[in-house]
Amino acid sequence: MTDSTRPHRFATQAIHAGASPDPATGARVQPIYFTNGFVFDSTEQAADIFAVRKTGYSYSRGSNPTVAALERRVAALEGAKAAIAVASGQSAVLLVLMTLLRSGDAYVASPRLFGGSLGLMRRLDGRYDLRPRFAKGMTPEDFEAAITPECRAIVCESIVNPCGYVTDLEGVAAVARRHGLPLVVDNTLASPALIRPIEHGADIVVHSTSKFLGGSGQTIGGVICDAGSFDWVKAGGYDLINGPWPDYDGLVIPERFPETPFAVACRLFGLRDLGPGLSPMNAFLTLTGIETLPLRMERHCANAKAVAAFLKDHPKVAWVSYPGLPGQTGEENARRYTPQGPGSIFTVALKGGEPAALAFIAGLELVSHLVNIGEIKSLAIHPATTTHRQLPDSEKAAAFVGPETVRLSIGLENAEDLIADIAQALDRVD
């Protein structure tokens, strides 16, 4: 006999959470609802949905049944109360920042972040006065030292893109709680298969679903997860969450949606006003990808460790940033937070500098020269001239993306074949 009251384990949730057989047809696979709008039962129902007095489908930009299934699945995997799916990971970061902040507000940001996030933060600072205050280092004390009275959140990545450093989430979460700030964690590189940030104190989790969640490099998408853990009313401020919405008959979100006010604010402001809705086809493909997430992450981690170990001992390699290897920077955090392995993204520096790094990438045959990460196929890129090109040289060095550095995203191929390809590419480097 089984205990039907016990929550399903992770692998089962990855396959089943958020979706069920279609009641109209019996279809076992989640249907793709390719439609702009949905017929209302009555004029009263239409008015109630638009006034947020009742929930329901009206227009696919704000909600769609296929997209809703993805939202429920990712929320279940992350242990969140609700999730909002959007058009890209970049959109997810944008909506979080713009929902939390108004002009003149600040937030503490990790000094190591994906280049696209850094570029967005600087643009929002220059044009809209949303001010990032970058911590000087990665310790909880560094984050705490950067807090000022204007700060409204703390933002970090669980596993840093691209160096693979694993953040001390519980330490940073303790800082956030002491100062009454929500902790926002980008969990893209870990996926909930390796780290569930909410279990370590995060209040908001974001993903680029284009990476490990989808897995096959077919789609663009993002998701925002609301843990339902932060007391927005007690914290005060956050006018989009706590203040009345005149265009919704004076709606005060925490009064009507006390468990998920942040998610509701993101949907109303982000999807209804700004509009970066997710295509139902992309939601369907991501749902399909998530079904194999636990199996894929196990292989990703095993392959990455094997490749990183080979590179670490190669005479043409200056250093490798993978914290899953003994003696590497961040090894203790990696062992604590990612016992299955710290993902499959890391950087490697060539002793020959930028010419060697570029020659190495050009010499790869099995590994693709491609800007994405987290795919089934192994990928390589030169961050200093692509994803992180906008950073000053000092910040590139701090982020482990100097001119001598290559970012690798290790896929699911046979590890021996990957090592052989990397070895022959290194042989071509002077």
Short mmCIF file of C-alpha atoms in Angstrom, two decimals:
data_model
loop_
_atom_site.label_atom_id
_atom_site.label_comp_id
_atom_site.label_asym_id
_atom_site.label_seq_id
_atom_site.Cartn_x
_atom_site.Cartn_y
_atom_site.Cartn_z
CA MET A 1 0.00 0.00 0.00
CA THR A 2 1.08 3.58 -0.57
CA ASP A 3 0.46 6.65 1.53
CA SER A 4 -1.71 8.84 -0.73
CA THR A 5 -1.30 11.81 1.62
CA ARG A 6 2.48 11.90 1.26
CA PRO A 7 3.80 14.50 -1.23
CA HIS A 8 5.27 12.99 -4.35
CA ARG A 9 9.04 12.96 -4.61
CA PHE A 10 10.95 15.19 -7.01
CA ALA A 11 11.22 12.87 -10.02
CA THR A 12 7.51 12.08 -9.83
CA GLN A 13 6.64 15.77 -9.60
CA ALA A 14 8.84 16.52 -12.61
CA ILE A 15 6.62 14.20 -14.66
CA HIS A 16 3.19 14.79 -13.15
CA ALA A 17 2.98 18.10 -11.25
CA GLY A 18 0.73 20.75 -12.75
CA ALA A 19 -0.85 18.59 -15.44
CA SER A 20 -3.44 15.82 -15.59
CA PRO A 21 -5.40 13.99 -18.29
CA ASP A 22 -7.47 16.42 -20.32
CA PRO A 23 -11.07 16.21 -19.02
CA ALA A 24 -12.56 16.94 -22.44
CA THR A 25 -10.66 14.34 -24.49
CA GLY A 26 -8.73 12.12 -22.09
CA ALA A 27 -5.42 13.20 -23.68
CA ARG A 28 -2.62 12.26 -21.29
CA VAL A 29 -0.13 14.82 -22.62
CA GLN A 30 -0.82 18.45 -21.73
CA PRO A 31 -2.72 20.01 -24.68
CA ILE A 32 -1.33 23.08 -26.41
CA TYR A 33 -3.95 25.82 -26.29
CA PHE A 34 -3.16 27.91 -29.36
CA THR A 35 -5.70 30.68 -28.89
CA ASN A 36 -5.56 34.41 -28.26
CA GLY A 37 -8.70 34.61 -26.17
CA PHE A 38 -11.33 32.57 -24.36
CA VAL A 39 -15.11 32.77 -24.62
CA PHE A 40 -16.81 34.07 -21.47
CA ASP A 41 -19.89 32.41 -20.02
CA SER A 42 -21.47 35.80 -19.37
CA THR A 43 -20.81 39.51 -19.28
CA GLU A 44 -20.67 39.23 -15.49
CA GLN A 45 -17.92 36.63 -15.67
CA ALA A 46 -15.92 38.80 -18.07
CA ALA A 47 -16.22 41.81 -15.77
CA ASP A 48 -15.27 39.76 -12.70
CA ILE A 49 -12.13 38.37 -14.36
CA PHE A 50 -10.98 41.78 -15.56
CA ALA A 51 -11.59 43.28 -12.12
CA VAL A 52 -9.69 40.36 -10.49
CA ARG A 53 -12.77 39.49 -8.46
CA LYS A 54 -12.56 35.99 -9.93
CA THR A 55 -9.80 34.03 -11.62
CA GLY A 56 -10.17 32.66 -15.13
CA TYR A 57 -8.79 32.81 -18.65
CA SER A 58 -9.44 35.89 -20.74
CA TYR A 59 -6.46 36.60 -23.02
CA SER A 60 -3.36 34.43 -23.49
CA ARG A 61 -0.92 37.23 -22.74
CA GLY A 62 -1.98 37.12 -19.09
CA SER A 63 -2.78 33.44 -18.70
CA ASN A 64 -3.17 30.36 -20.87
CA PRO A 65 -3.97 26.78 -19.80
CA THR A 66 -0.76 25.34 -21.25
CA VAL A 67 1.32 28.08 -19.66
CA ALA A 68 -0.56 27.63 -16.38
CA ALA A 69 0.42 23.95 -16.32
CA LEU A 70 4.07 24.95 -16.62
CA GLU A 71 3.63 27.50 -13.83
CA ARG A 72 2.13 24.87 -11.53
CA ARG A 73 4.90 22.37 -12.30
CA VAL A 74 7.79 24.75 -11.67
CA ALA A 75 6.11 26.05 -8.51
CA ALA A 76 5.79 22.47 -7.25
CA LEU A 77 9.43 21.66 -8.02
CA GLU A 78 10.66 24.82 -6.29
CA GLY A 79 8.30 24.49 -3.31
CA ALA A 80 6.67 27.83 -4.19
CA LYS A 81 3.08 28.93 -3.65
CA ALA A 82 2.75 30.27 -7.21
CA ALA A 83 4.73 30.92 -10.37
CA ILE A 84 4.45 33.31 -13.32
CA ALA A 85 5.82 32.20 -16.70
CA VAL A 86 7.16 34.89 -19.02
CA ALA A 87 8.80 35.24 -22.42
CA SER A 88 12.44 34.91 -21.31
CA GLY A 89 14.73 34.72 -18.31
CA GLN A 90 15.69 38.33 -18.95
CA SER A 91 11.98 39.25 -18.74
CA ALA A 92 11.76 37.42 -15.43
CA VAL A 93 14.59 39.45 -13.90
CA LEU A 94 13.15 42.68 -15.34
CA LEU A 95 9.66 42.04 -13.93
CA VAL A 96 10.99 41.17 -10.48
CA LEU A 97 13.04 44.36 -10.26
CA MET A 98 10.31 46.61 -11.64
CA THR A 99 7.65 45.08 -9.38
CA LEU A 100 9.79 45.53 -6.26
CA LEU A 101 11.33 48.92 -6.99
CA ARG A 102 10.35 52.44 -7.93
CA SER A 103 12.66 55.25 -9.02
CA GLY A 104 15.15 56.11 -6.29
CA ASP A 105 15.04 52.66 -4.66
CA ALA A 106 18.14 50.52 -4.37
CA TYR A 107 18.90 46.82 -3.98
CA VAL A 108 21.95 44.76 -3.09
CA ALA A 109 23.27 42.64 -5.95
CA SER A 110 25.84 39.90 -6.04
CA PRO A 111 29.14 41.00 -7.60
CA ARG A 112 29.05 37.87 -9.75
CA LEU A 113 26.08 37.67 -12.09
CA PHE A 114 25.25 36.68 -15.65
CA GLY A 115 26.36 39.39 -18.07
CA GLY A 116 22.83 39.97 -19.34
CA SER A 117 21.62 40.61 -15.79
CA LEU A 118 24.46 43.03 -15.18
CA GLY A 119 23.70 44.88 -18.39
CA LEU A 120 20.00 45.14 -17.51
CA MET A 121 20.79 46.39 -14.02
CA ARG A 122 23.05 49.13 -15.32
CA ARG A 123 20.49 50.19 -17.93
CA LEU A 124 17.72 50.37 -15.33
CA ASP A 125 20.02 52.37 -13.09
CA GLY A 126 20.90 54.90 -15.79
CA ARG A 127 17.42 55.33 -17.26
CA TYR A 128 15.03 54.65 -14.37
CA ASP A 129 17.11 55.25 -11.22
CA LEU A 130 16.76 51.69 -9.92
CA ARG A 131 20.10 51.47 -8.17
CA PRO A 132 22.14 48.26 -7.79
CA ARG A 133 24.59 48.25 -4.89
CA PHE A 134 27.06 45.50 -5.69
CA ALA A 135 28.53 43.59 -2.77
CA LYS A 136 32.33 43.62 -2.71
CA GLY A 137 32.52 39.86 -2.29
CA MET A 138 30.40 36.74 -2.05
CA THR A 139 30.21 36.28 1.74
CA PRO A 140 27.04 37.10 3.70
CA GLU A 141 29.03 39.84 5.42
CA ASP A 142 29.78 41.41 2.03
CA PHE A 143 26.08 41.48 1.19
CA GLU A 144 25.22 42.98 4.57
CA ALA A 145 27.84 45.71 4.23
CA ALA A 146 26.23 46.89 0.98
CA ILE A 147 22.77 47.48 2.50
CA THR A 148 21.56 51.08 2.79
CA PRO A 149 18.21 52.49 3.96
CA GLU A 150 17.09 52.76 0.31
CA CYS A 151 17.55 49.03 -0.34
CA ARG A 152 14.41 47.04 -1.07
CA ALA A 153 15.82 43.57 -1.94
CA ILE A 154 18.87 41.35 -2.20
CA VAL A 155 19.58 39.62 -5.54
CA CYS A 156 21.99 36.75 -6.21
CA GLU A 157 22.43 33.55 -8.20
CA SER A 158 22.42 30.11 -6.58
CA ILE A 159 25.20 28.91 -8.88
CA VAL A 160 27.02 31.79 -10.53
CA ASN A 161 27.08 32.10 -14.30
CA PRO A 162 29.67 31.42 -15.62
CA CYS A 163 32.24 30.44 -12.99
CA GLY A 164 30.07 27.87 -11.18
CA TYR A 165 30.57 29.31 -7.69
CA VAL A 166 27.84 28.15 -5.26
CA THR A 167 26.43 30.98 -3.13
CA ASP A 168 25.95 30.61 0.64
CA LEU A 169 22.19 30.99 0.35
CA GLU A 170 21.38 30.41 4.01
CA GLY A 171 23.93 33.00 5.06
CA VAL A 172 22.62 35.60 2.62
CA ALA A 173 19.01 34.74 3.55
CA ALA A 174 19.82 35.38 7.22
CA VAL A 175 21.11 38.83 6.25
CA ALA A 176 17.93 39.51 4.29
CA ARG A 177 15.73 38.50 7.23
CA ARG A 178 17.66 40.69 9.67
CA HIS A 179 17.03 43.70 7.47
CA GLY A 180 13.47 42.87 6.47
CA LEU A 181 14.33 42.46 2.76
CA PRO A 182 13.12 39.84 0.27
CA LEU A 183 15.82 37.56 -1.12
CA VAL A 184 15.66 37.02 -4.89
CA VAL A 185 17.63 34.04 -6.23
CA ASP A 186 18.27 33.24 -9.89
CA ASN A 187 18.28 29.42 -9.86
CA THR A 188 18.90 28.91 -13.57
CA LEU A 189 22.25 27.11 -13.35
CA ALA A 190 21.21 24.79 -10.53
CA SER A 191 17.61 24.05 -11.48
CA PRO A 192 15.43 22.75 -8.63
CA ALA A 193 16.98 19.32 -9.22
CA LEU A 194 20.20 20.52 -7.54
CA ILE A 195 19.13 23.42 -5.30
CA ARG A 196 15.70 24.55 -4.07
CA PRO A 197 16.50 28.07 -2.84
CA ILE A 198 13.21 28.49 -0.97
CA GLU A 199 14.31 25.70 1.39
CA HIS A 200 17.37 27.85 2.18
CA GLY A 201 15.45 31.08 2.81
CA ALA A 202 14.77 32.60 -0.61
CA ASP A 203 11.52 34.53 -1.07
CA ILE A 204 11.54 34.81 -4.88
CA VAL A 205 13.16 32.43 -7.38
CA VAL A 206 13.66 33.11 -11.08
CA HIS A 207 14.71 30.89 -13.98
CA SER A 208 15.62 31.15 -17.58
CA THR A 209 13.67 28.09 -18.72
CA SER A 210 15.74 28.20 -21.93
CA LYS A 211 18.50 26.38 -20.05
CA PHE A 212 18.21 23.21 -17.95
CA LEU A 213 14.44 23.20 -17.50
CA GLY A 214 13.81 22.97 -21.24
CA GLY A 215 17.11 21.25 -21.87
CA SER A 216 17.11 20.81 -25.63
CA GLY A 217 17.88 24.35 -26.81
CA GLN A 218 14.51 24.68 -28.54
CA THR A 219 12.76 27.44 -26.62
CA ILE A 220 13.08 30.80 -24.91
CA GLY A 221 11.24 31.38 -21.64
CA GLY A 222 11.42 32.47 -18.02
CA VAL A 223 9.59 31.88 -14.78
CA ILE A 224 9.18 33.75 -11.47
CA CYS A 225 8.36 31.75 -8.33
CA ASP A 226 6.74 33.29 -5.24
CA ALA A 227 7.58 31.39 -2.06
CA GLY A 228 4.70 33.08 -0.24
CA SER A 229 7.09 33.52 2.69
CA PHE A 230 7.76 37.26 2.81
CA ASP A 231 5.48 39.50 4.91
CA TRP A 232 4.97 42.37 2.49
CA VAL A 233 2.44 44.15 4.70
CA LYS A 234 4.78 44.14 7.70
CA ALA A 235 7.68 45.35 5.56
CA GLY A 236 5.66 48.31 4.25
CA GLY A 237 6.32 50.16 1.03
CA TYR A 238 6.32 48.06 -2.16
CA ASP A 239 3.44 50.09 -3.56
CA LEU A 240 2.64 47.69 -6.43
CA ILE A 241 2.10 44.96 -3.85
CA ASN A 242 0.65 46.80 -0.85
CA GLY A 243 -0.94 49.86 -2.39
CA PRO A 244 -4.45 50.09 -3.89
CA TRP A 245 -4.83 49.62 -7.64
CA PRO A 246 -7.32 52.29 -8.83
CA ASP A 247 -7.79 50.54 -12.19
CA TYR A 248 -8.96 47.40 -10.36
CA ASP A 249 -11.58 49.07 -8.16
CA GLY A 250 -9.06 49.84 -5.42
CA LEU A 251 -7.77 46.24 -5.18
CA VAL A 252 -5.25 45.77 -2.35
CA ILE A 253 -3.51 42.58 -3.38
CA PRO A 254 -2.52 41.13 0.04
CA GLU A 255 -6.13 41.44 1.24
CA ARG A 256 -7.52 39.35 -1.62
CA PHE A 257 -4.48 37.13 -2.26
CA PRO A 258 -2.71 36.85 1.13
CA GLU A 259 -0.58 33.82 0.20
CA THR A 260 0.79 35.02 -3.15
CA PRO A 261 0.71 38.83 -3.34
CA PHE A 262 4.03 39.11 -5.16
CA ALA A 263 2.99 36.65 -7.86
CA VAL A 264 -0.31 38.48 -8.38
CA ALA A 265 1.46 41.84 -8.62
CA CYS A 266 3.86 40.39 -11.20
CA ARG A 267 0.96 39.07 -13.27
CA LEU A 268 -1.05 42.30 -13.18
CA PHE A 269 1.86 44.65 -13.77
CA GLY A 270 4.17 42.36 -15.70
CA LEU A 271 1.82 40.50 -18.02
CA ARG A 272 -1.24 42.74 -18.28
CA ASP A 273 0.67 46.04 -18.42
CA LEU A 274 4.14 45.25 -19.82
CA GLY A 275 3.12 42.14 -21.75
CA PRO A 276 6.03 39.62 -22.06
CA GLY A 277 3.74 36.58 -22.13
CA LEU A 278 5.06 33.09 -22.87
CA SER A 279 3.98 31.23 -26.00
CA PRO A 280 1.91 28.10 -25.23
CA MET A 281 4.17 26.13 -27.61
CA ASN A 282 7.24 27.13 -25.62
CA ALA A 283 5.43 26.22 -22.41
CA PHE A 284 4.58 22.79 -23.85
CA LEU A 285 8.17 22.10 -24.92
CA THR A 286 9.46 23.19 -21.52
CA LEU A 287 6.96 20.94 -19.74
CA THR A 288 8.22 18.05 -21.85
CA GLY A 289 11.83 18.89 -21.04
CA ILE A 290 11.21 19.05 -17.31
CA GLU A 291 10.02 15.43 -17.33
CA THR A 292 13.63 14.27 -17.74
CA LEU A 293 15.25 16.99 -15.60
CA PRO A 294 16.37 14.76 -12.68
CA LEU A 295 18.02 12.24 -15.01
CA ARG A 296 19.69 14.92 -17.10
CA MET A 297 21.12 16.83 -14.14
CA GLU A 298 22.73 13.68 -12.78
CA ARG A 299 24.52 13.11 -16.10
CA HIS A 300 25.36 16.82 -16.54
CA CYS A 301 27.12 16.86 -13.17
CA ALA A 302 29.00 13.61 -13.70
CA ASN A 303 30.25 14.69 -17.13
CA ALA A 304 31.22 18.16 -15.93
CA LYS A 305 33.28 16.75 -13.08
CA ALA A 306 35.13 14.40 -15.44
CA VAL A 307 35.85 17.13 -17.99
CA ALA A 308 36.89 19.65 -15.34
CA ALA A 309 39.26 17.14 -13.75
CA PHE A 310 40.90 16.50 -17.13
CA LEU A 311 41.29 20.21 -17.81
CA LYS A 312 42.65 20.98 -14.35
CA ASP A 313 45.66 18.74 -14.95
CA HIS A 314 46.33 19.77 -18.55
CA PRO A 315 49.65 21.62 -19.09
CA LYS A 316 48.04 24.31 -21.30
CA VAL A 317 45.40 25.19 -18.68
CA ALA A 318 46.05 27.89 -16.07
CA TRP A 319 43.01 27.14 -13.89
CA VAL A 320 39.51 25.68 -13.83
CA SER A 321 36.68 27.22 -11.78
CA TYR A 322 34.59 24.08 -11.16
CA PRO A 323 33.94 23.88 -7.36
CA GLY A 324 33.04 20.19 -7.51
CA LEU A 325 36.74 19.31 -7.60
CA PRO A 326 38.80 18.93 -4.41
CA GLY A 327 40.77 22.01 -3.44
CA GLN A 328 38.81 24.40 -5.66
CA THR A 329 37.52 27.79 -4.52
CA GLY A 330 34.01 27.38 -3.15
CA GLU A 331 34.37 23.66 -2.56
CA GLU A 332 32.75 23.85 0.90
CA ASN A 333 29.63 25.65 -0.36
CA ALA A 334 29.37 23.25 -3.29
CA ARG A 335 29.53 20.24 -0.99
CA ARG A 336 26.96 21.78 1.37
CA TYR A 337 24.36 22.97 -1.14
CA THR A 338 24.92 20.69 -4.14
CA PRO A 339 25.76 17.18 -2.92
CA GLN A 340 24.80 15.82 -6.37
CA GLY A 341 27.30 18.19 -7.99
CA PRO A 342 27.42 21.95 -8.71
CA GLY A 343 25.93 21.80 -12.16
CA SER A 344 27.74 21.67 -15.48
CA ILE A 345 28.76 25.27 -16.18
CA PHE A 346 32.28 26.45 -15.43
CA THR A 347 35.15 28.48 -16.84
CA VAL A 348 38.62 27.39 -17.88
CA ALA A 349 41.59 29.73 -18.43
CA LEU A 350 44.25 29.03 -21.03
CA LYS A 351 47.89 29.83 -20.26
CA GLY A 352 48.29 31.34 -23.72
CA GLY A 353 45.79 34.12 -23.01
CA GLU A 354 43.09 35.30 -25.41
CA PRO A 355 44.73 33.89 -28.58
CA ALA A 356 44.83 30.45 -26.97
CA ALA A 357 41.24 30.71 -25.74
CA LEU A 358 39.98 31.64 -29.21
CA ALA A 359 42.06 28.94 -30.89
CA PHE A 360 40.75 26.36 -28.43
CA ILE A 361 37.13 27.23 -29.25
CA ALA A 362 37.86 27.19 -32.99
CA GLY A 363 39.42 23.73 -32.65
CA LEU A 364 36.42 22.10 -30.97
CA GLU A 365 34.46 19.71 -33.18
CA LEU A 366 31.97 17.87 -30.96
CA VAL A 367 31.46 20.80 -28.57
CA SER A 368 29.45 23.56 -30.27
CA HIS A 369 30.45 27.23 -30.27
CA LEU A 370 27.13 28.58 -29.02
CA VAL A 371 25.98 31.24 -26.54
CA ASN A 372 23.35 29.25 -24.64
CA ILE A 373 23.99 26.96 -21.67
CA GLY A 374 22.25 24.03 -19.99
CA GLU A 375 21.53 22.07 -23.16
CA ILE A 376 21.82 18.35 -23.84
CA LYS A 377 24.67 19.22 -26.22
CA SER A 378 27.98 20.54 -24.88
CA LEU A 379 28.69 24.20 -25.66
CA ALA A 380 31.56 26.68 -25.47
CA ILE A 381 31.78 30.48 -25.65
CA HIS A 382 34.32 33.27 -25.06
CA PRO A 383 32.52 35.44 -22.46
CA ALA A 384 34.92 38.40 -22.60
CA THR A 385 33.89 39.16 -26.19
CA THR A 386 30.25 38.01 -26.00
CA THR A 387 28.09 37.54 -22.89
CA HIS A 388 30.22 39.73 -20.58
CA ARG A 389 31.77 42.10 -23.11
CA GLN A 390 30.20 45.19 -21.51
CA LEU A 391 32.11 44.71 -18.23
CA PRO A 392 35.29 46.65 -17.41
CA ASP A 393 38.40 44.49 -17.43
CA SER A 394 38.61 44.50 -13.61
CA GLU A 395 35.06 43.18 -13.33
CA LYS A 396 35.72 40.54 -15.98
CA ALA A 397 38.64 39.27 -13.94
CA ALA A 398 36.54 39.21 -10.75
CA ALA A 399 33.84 37.24 -12.56
CA PHE A 400 36.39 34.73 -13.94
CA VAL A 401 35.74 35.83 -17.53
CA GLY A 402 39.02 37.45 -18.50
CA PRO A 403 40.31 37.33 -22.09
CA GLU A 404 42.04 33.99 -21.41
CA THR A 405 38.79 32.35 -20.28
CA VAL A 406 36.35 29.98 -21.99
CA ARG A 407 32.93 29.10 -20.56
CA LEU A 408 31.93 25.48 -20.98
CA SER A 409 28.44 24.02 -20.66
CA ILE A 410 28.89 20.28 -20.45
CA GLY A 411 26.11 18.19 -21.94
CA LEU A 412 25.04 14.58 -21.96
CA GLU A 413 27.42 13.07 -24.50
CA ASN A 414 29.78 10.28 -23.51
CA ALA A 415 32.37 11.83 -21.21
CA GLU A 416 35.26 10.10 -22.96
CA ASP A 417 34.18 11.56 -26.31
CA LEU A 418 34.00 15.04 -24.82
CA ILE A 419 37.45 14.73 -23.27
CA ALA A 420 38.85 13.47 -26.57
CA ASP A 421 37.42 16.47 -28.42
CA ILE A 422 38.73 18.90 -25.83
CA ALA A 423 42.15 17.21 -25.90
CA GLN A 424 42.48 17.49 -29.69
CA ALA A 425 41.41 21.16 -29.56
CA LEU A 426 44.06 21.87 -26.92
CA ASP A 427 46.64 20.11 -29.05
CA ARG A 428 46.04 22.77 -31.71
CA VAL A 429 46.74 25.61 -29.28
CA ASP A 430 50.27 27.05 -29.47
#
